[in-house]
Coordinates of C-alpha atoms in Angstrom, one line a residue:
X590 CA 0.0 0.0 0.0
X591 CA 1.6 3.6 -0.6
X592 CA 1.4 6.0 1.5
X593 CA 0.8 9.8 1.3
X594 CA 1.7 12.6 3.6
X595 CA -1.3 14.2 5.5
X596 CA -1.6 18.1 5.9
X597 CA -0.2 18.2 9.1
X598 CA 2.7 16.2 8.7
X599 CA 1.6 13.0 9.5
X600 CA 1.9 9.5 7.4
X601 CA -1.2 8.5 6.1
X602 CA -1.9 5.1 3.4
X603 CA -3.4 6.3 0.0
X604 CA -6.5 4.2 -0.4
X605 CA -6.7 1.6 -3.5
X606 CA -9.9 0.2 -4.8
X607 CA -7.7 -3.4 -4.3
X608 CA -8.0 -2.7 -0.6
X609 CA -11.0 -1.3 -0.6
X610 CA -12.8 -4.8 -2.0
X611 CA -10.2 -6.2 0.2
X612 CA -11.3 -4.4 3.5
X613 CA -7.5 -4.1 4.4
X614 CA -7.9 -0.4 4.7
X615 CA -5.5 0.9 7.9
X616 CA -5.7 3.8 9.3
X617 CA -2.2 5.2 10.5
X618 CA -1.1 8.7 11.3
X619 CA 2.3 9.6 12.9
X620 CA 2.7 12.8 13.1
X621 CA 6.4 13.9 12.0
X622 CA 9.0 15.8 14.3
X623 CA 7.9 19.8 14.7
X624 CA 4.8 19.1 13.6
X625 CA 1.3 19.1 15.6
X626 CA -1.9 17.4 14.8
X627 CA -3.8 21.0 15.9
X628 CA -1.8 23.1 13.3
X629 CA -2.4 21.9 9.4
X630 CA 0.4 22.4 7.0
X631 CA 0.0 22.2 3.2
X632 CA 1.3 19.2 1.6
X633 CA 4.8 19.3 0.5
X634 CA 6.3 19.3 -3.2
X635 CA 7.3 15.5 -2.7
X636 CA 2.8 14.4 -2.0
X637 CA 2.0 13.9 -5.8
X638 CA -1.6 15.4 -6.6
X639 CA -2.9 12.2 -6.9
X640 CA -6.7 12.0 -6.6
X641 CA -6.1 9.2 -3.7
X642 CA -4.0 11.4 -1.9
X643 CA -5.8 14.6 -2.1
X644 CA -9.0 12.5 -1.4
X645 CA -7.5 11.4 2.2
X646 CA -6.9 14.9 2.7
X647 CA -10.3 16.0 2.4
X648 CA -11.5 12.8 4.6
X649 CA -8.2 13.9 7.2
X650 CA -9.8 17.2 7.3
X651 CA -13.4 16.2 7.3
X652 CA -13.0 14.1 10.3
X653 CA -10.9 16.8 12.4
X654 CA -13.8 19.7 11.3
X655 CA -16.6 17.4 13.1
X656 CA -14.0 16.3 16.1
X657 CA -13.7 20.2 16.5
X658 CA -18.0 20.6 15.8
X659 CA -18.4 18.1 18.8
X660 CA -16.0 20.0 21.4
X661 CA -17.2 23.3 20.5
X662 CA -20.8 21.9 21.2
X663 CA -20.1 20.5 24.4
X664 CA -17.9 23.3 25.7
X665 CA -21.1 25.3 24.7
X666 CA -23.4 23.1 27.2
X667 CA -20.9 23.4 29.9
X668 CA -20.6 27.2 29.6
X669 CA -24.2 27.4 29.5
X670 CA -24.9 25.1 32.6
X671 CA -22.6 26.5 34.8
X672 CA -24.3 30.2 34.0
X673 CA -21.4 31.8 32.7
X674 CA -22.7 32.0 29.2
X675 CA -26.1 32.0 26.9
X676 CA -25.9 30.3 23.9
X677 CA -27.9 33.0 22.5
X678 CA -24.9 35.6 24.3
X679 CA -22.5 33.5 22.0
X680 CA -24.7 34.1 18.6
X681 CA -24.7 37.2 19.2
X682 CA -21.0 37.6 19.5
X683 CA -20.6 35.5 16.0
X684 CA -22.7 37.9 14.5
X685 CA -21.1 40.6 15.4
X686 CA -18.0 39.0 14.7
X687 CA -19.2 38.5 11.2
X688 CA -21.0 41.9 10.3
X689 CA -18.0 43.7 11.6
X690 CA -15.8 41.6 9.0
X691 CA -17.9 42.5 6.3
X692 CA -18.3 46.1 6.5
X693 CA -14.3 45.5 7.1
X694 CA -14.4 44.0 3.6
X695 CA -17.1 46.5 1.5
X696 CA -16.5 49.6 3.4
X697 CA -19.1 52.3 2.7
X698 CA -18.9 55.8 2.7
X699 CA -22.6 56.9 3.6
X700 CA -22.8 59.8 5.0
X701 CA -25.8 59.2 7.6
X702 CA -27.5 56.2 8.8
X703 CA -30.8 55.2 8.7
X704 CA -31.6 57.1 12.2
X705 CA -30.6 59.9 11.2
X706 CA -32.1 60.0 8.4
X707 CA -35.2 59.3 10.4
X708 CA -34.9 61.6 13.3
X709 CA -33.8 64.9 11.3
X710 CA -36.5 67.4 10.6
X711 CA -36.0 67.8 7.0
X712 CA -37.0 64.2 6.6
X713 CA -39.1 63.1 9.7
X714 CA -42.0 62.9 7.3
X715 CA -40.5 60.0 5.7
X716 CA -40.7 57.7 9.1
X717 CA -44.3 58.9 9.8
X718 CA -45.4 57.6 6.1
X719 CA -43.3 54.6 6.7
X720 CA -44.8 53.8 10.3
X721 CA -48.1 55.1 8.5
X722 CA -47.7 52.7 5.5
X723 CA -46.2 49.7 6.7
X724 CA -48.3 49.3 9.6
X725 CA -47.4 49.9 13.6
X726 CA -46.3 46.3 14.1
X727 CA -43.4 46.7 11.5
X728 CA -42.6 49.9 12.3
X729 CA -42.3 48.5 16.5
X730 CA -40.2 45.6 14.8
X731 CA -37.7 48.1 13.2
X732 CA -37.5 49.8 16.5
X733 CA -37.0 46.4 18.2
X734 CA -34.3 45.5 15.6
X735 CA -31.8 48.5 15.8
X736 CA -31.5 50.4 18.9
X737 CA -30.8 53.9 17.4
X738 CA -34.0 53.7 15.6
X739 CA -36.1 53.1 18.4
X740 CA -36.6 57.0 19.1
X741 CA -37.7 57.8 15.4
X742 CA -40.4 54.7 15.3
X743 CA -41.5 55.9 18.9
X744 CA -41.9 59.5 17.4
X745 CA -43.3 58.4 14.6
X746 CA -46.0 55.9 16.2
X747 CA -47.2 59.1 18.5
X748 CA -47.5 60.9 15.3
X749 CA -49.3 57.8 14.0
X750 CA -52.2 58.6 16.2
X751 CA -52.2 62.3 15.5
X752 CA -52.9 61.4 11.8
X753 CA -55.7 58.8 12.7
X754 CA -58.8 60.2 12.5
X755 CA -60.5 59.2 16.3
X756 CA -64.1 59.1 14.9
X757 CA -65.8 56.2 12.7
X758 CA -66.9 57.8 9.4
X759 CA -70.3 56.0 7.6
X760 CA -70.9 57.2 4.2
X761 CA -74.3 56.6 2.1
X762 CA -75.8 53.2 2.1
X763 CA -79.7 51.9 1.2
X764 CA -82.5 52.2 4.2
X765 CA -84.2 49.3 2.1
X766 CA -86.5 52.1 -0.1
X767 CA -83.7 53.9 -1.4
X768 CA -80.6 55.2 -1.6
X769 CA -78.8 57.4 1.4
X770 CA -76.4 60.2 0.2
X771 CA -75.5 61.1 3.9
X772 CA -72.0 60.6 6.3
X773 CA -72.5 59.6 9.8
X774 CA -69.8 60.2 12.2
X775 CA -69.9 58.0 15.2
X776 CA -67.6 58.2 18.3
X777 CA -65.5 55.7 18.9
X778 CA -66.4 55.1 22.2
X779 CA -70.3 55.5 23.8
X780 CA -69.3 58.6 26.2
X781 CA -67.4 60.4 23.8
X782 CA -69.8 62.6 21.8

């Protein structure tokens, strides 16, 4: 059987459809001196690109990527049972990990963000017909969603209100004879008047 070197240094058979049908498929990995099975090192000039060896590679690596799934998972649960850490404190973290690297990698040279594009005068209008639009549920979910919004969609969802008319408005109809050309306009509540 030949043998072909593994990424990080160790000695690894290439795998032959002889001993395959055979079932005399070893497994062996020594790692080589100054080299450490944490650290993976590209295969040197002497590892042909054989399709064997570059598929034991990718299996090498495969099984190392769900060894290191499995211990991040379980030092998860431990974190999280001994009450030093939320699983959802640790998404969080990756996603700001993640957003951060890539506005690293597409900068962009806005001049305002969305609040204050919101909140200044010139263009306040534009959240009340958004809240007004879109409804006061999305408009709360926006607020809910980025923390410097909140004040605009709060300032816009008390201006909601203000643009509401606070009366219910019945226009024409039939009385059963004919037809009614009149508006009604009925309190919303019994007391009011």
């Amino acid at each position: 059987m030949r043998r072909c070197l593994l990424p990080h240094g160790a000695v690894g058979p290439v795998m032959t459809a002889a001993a395959w049908s055979e079932g005399s498929f070893q497994s062996e990995q020594v790692p080589t001196r100054g080299s450490s099975p944490g650290t993976p090192k590209p295969p040197p000039s002497s590892c042909p690109g054989s399709l064997e060896c570059l598929g034991r590679l990718v299996e090498s690596l495969s099984a190392r990527f769900q060894r290191l799934e499995v211990e991040h998972a379980a030092l998860r649960g431990c974190l999280e049972e001994l009450g030093l850490l939320s699983l959802e404190a640790v998404d969080v973290r990756v996603h700001k990990t993640n957003f951060a690297a890539a506005r690293h990698a597409h900068p962009c040279s806005w001049e305002a963000t969305l609040t204050d594009v919101l909140m200044t005068r010139e263009t306040r209008e534009l959240m009340l017909q958004t809240a007004r639009c879109a409804g006061p549920l999305a408009a709360r979910t926006l607020g809910a969603s980025c923390r410097s919004s909140a004040g605009a969609v709060e300032l816009a969802l008390a201006g909601l209100g203000n643009l509401a008319p606070r009366a219910l408005y019945v226009c024409g109809g039939r009385d059963g004879q004919r037809c009614l050309n009149s508006v009604e306009r009925l309190p919303p509540s019994p007391r009011e008047g």
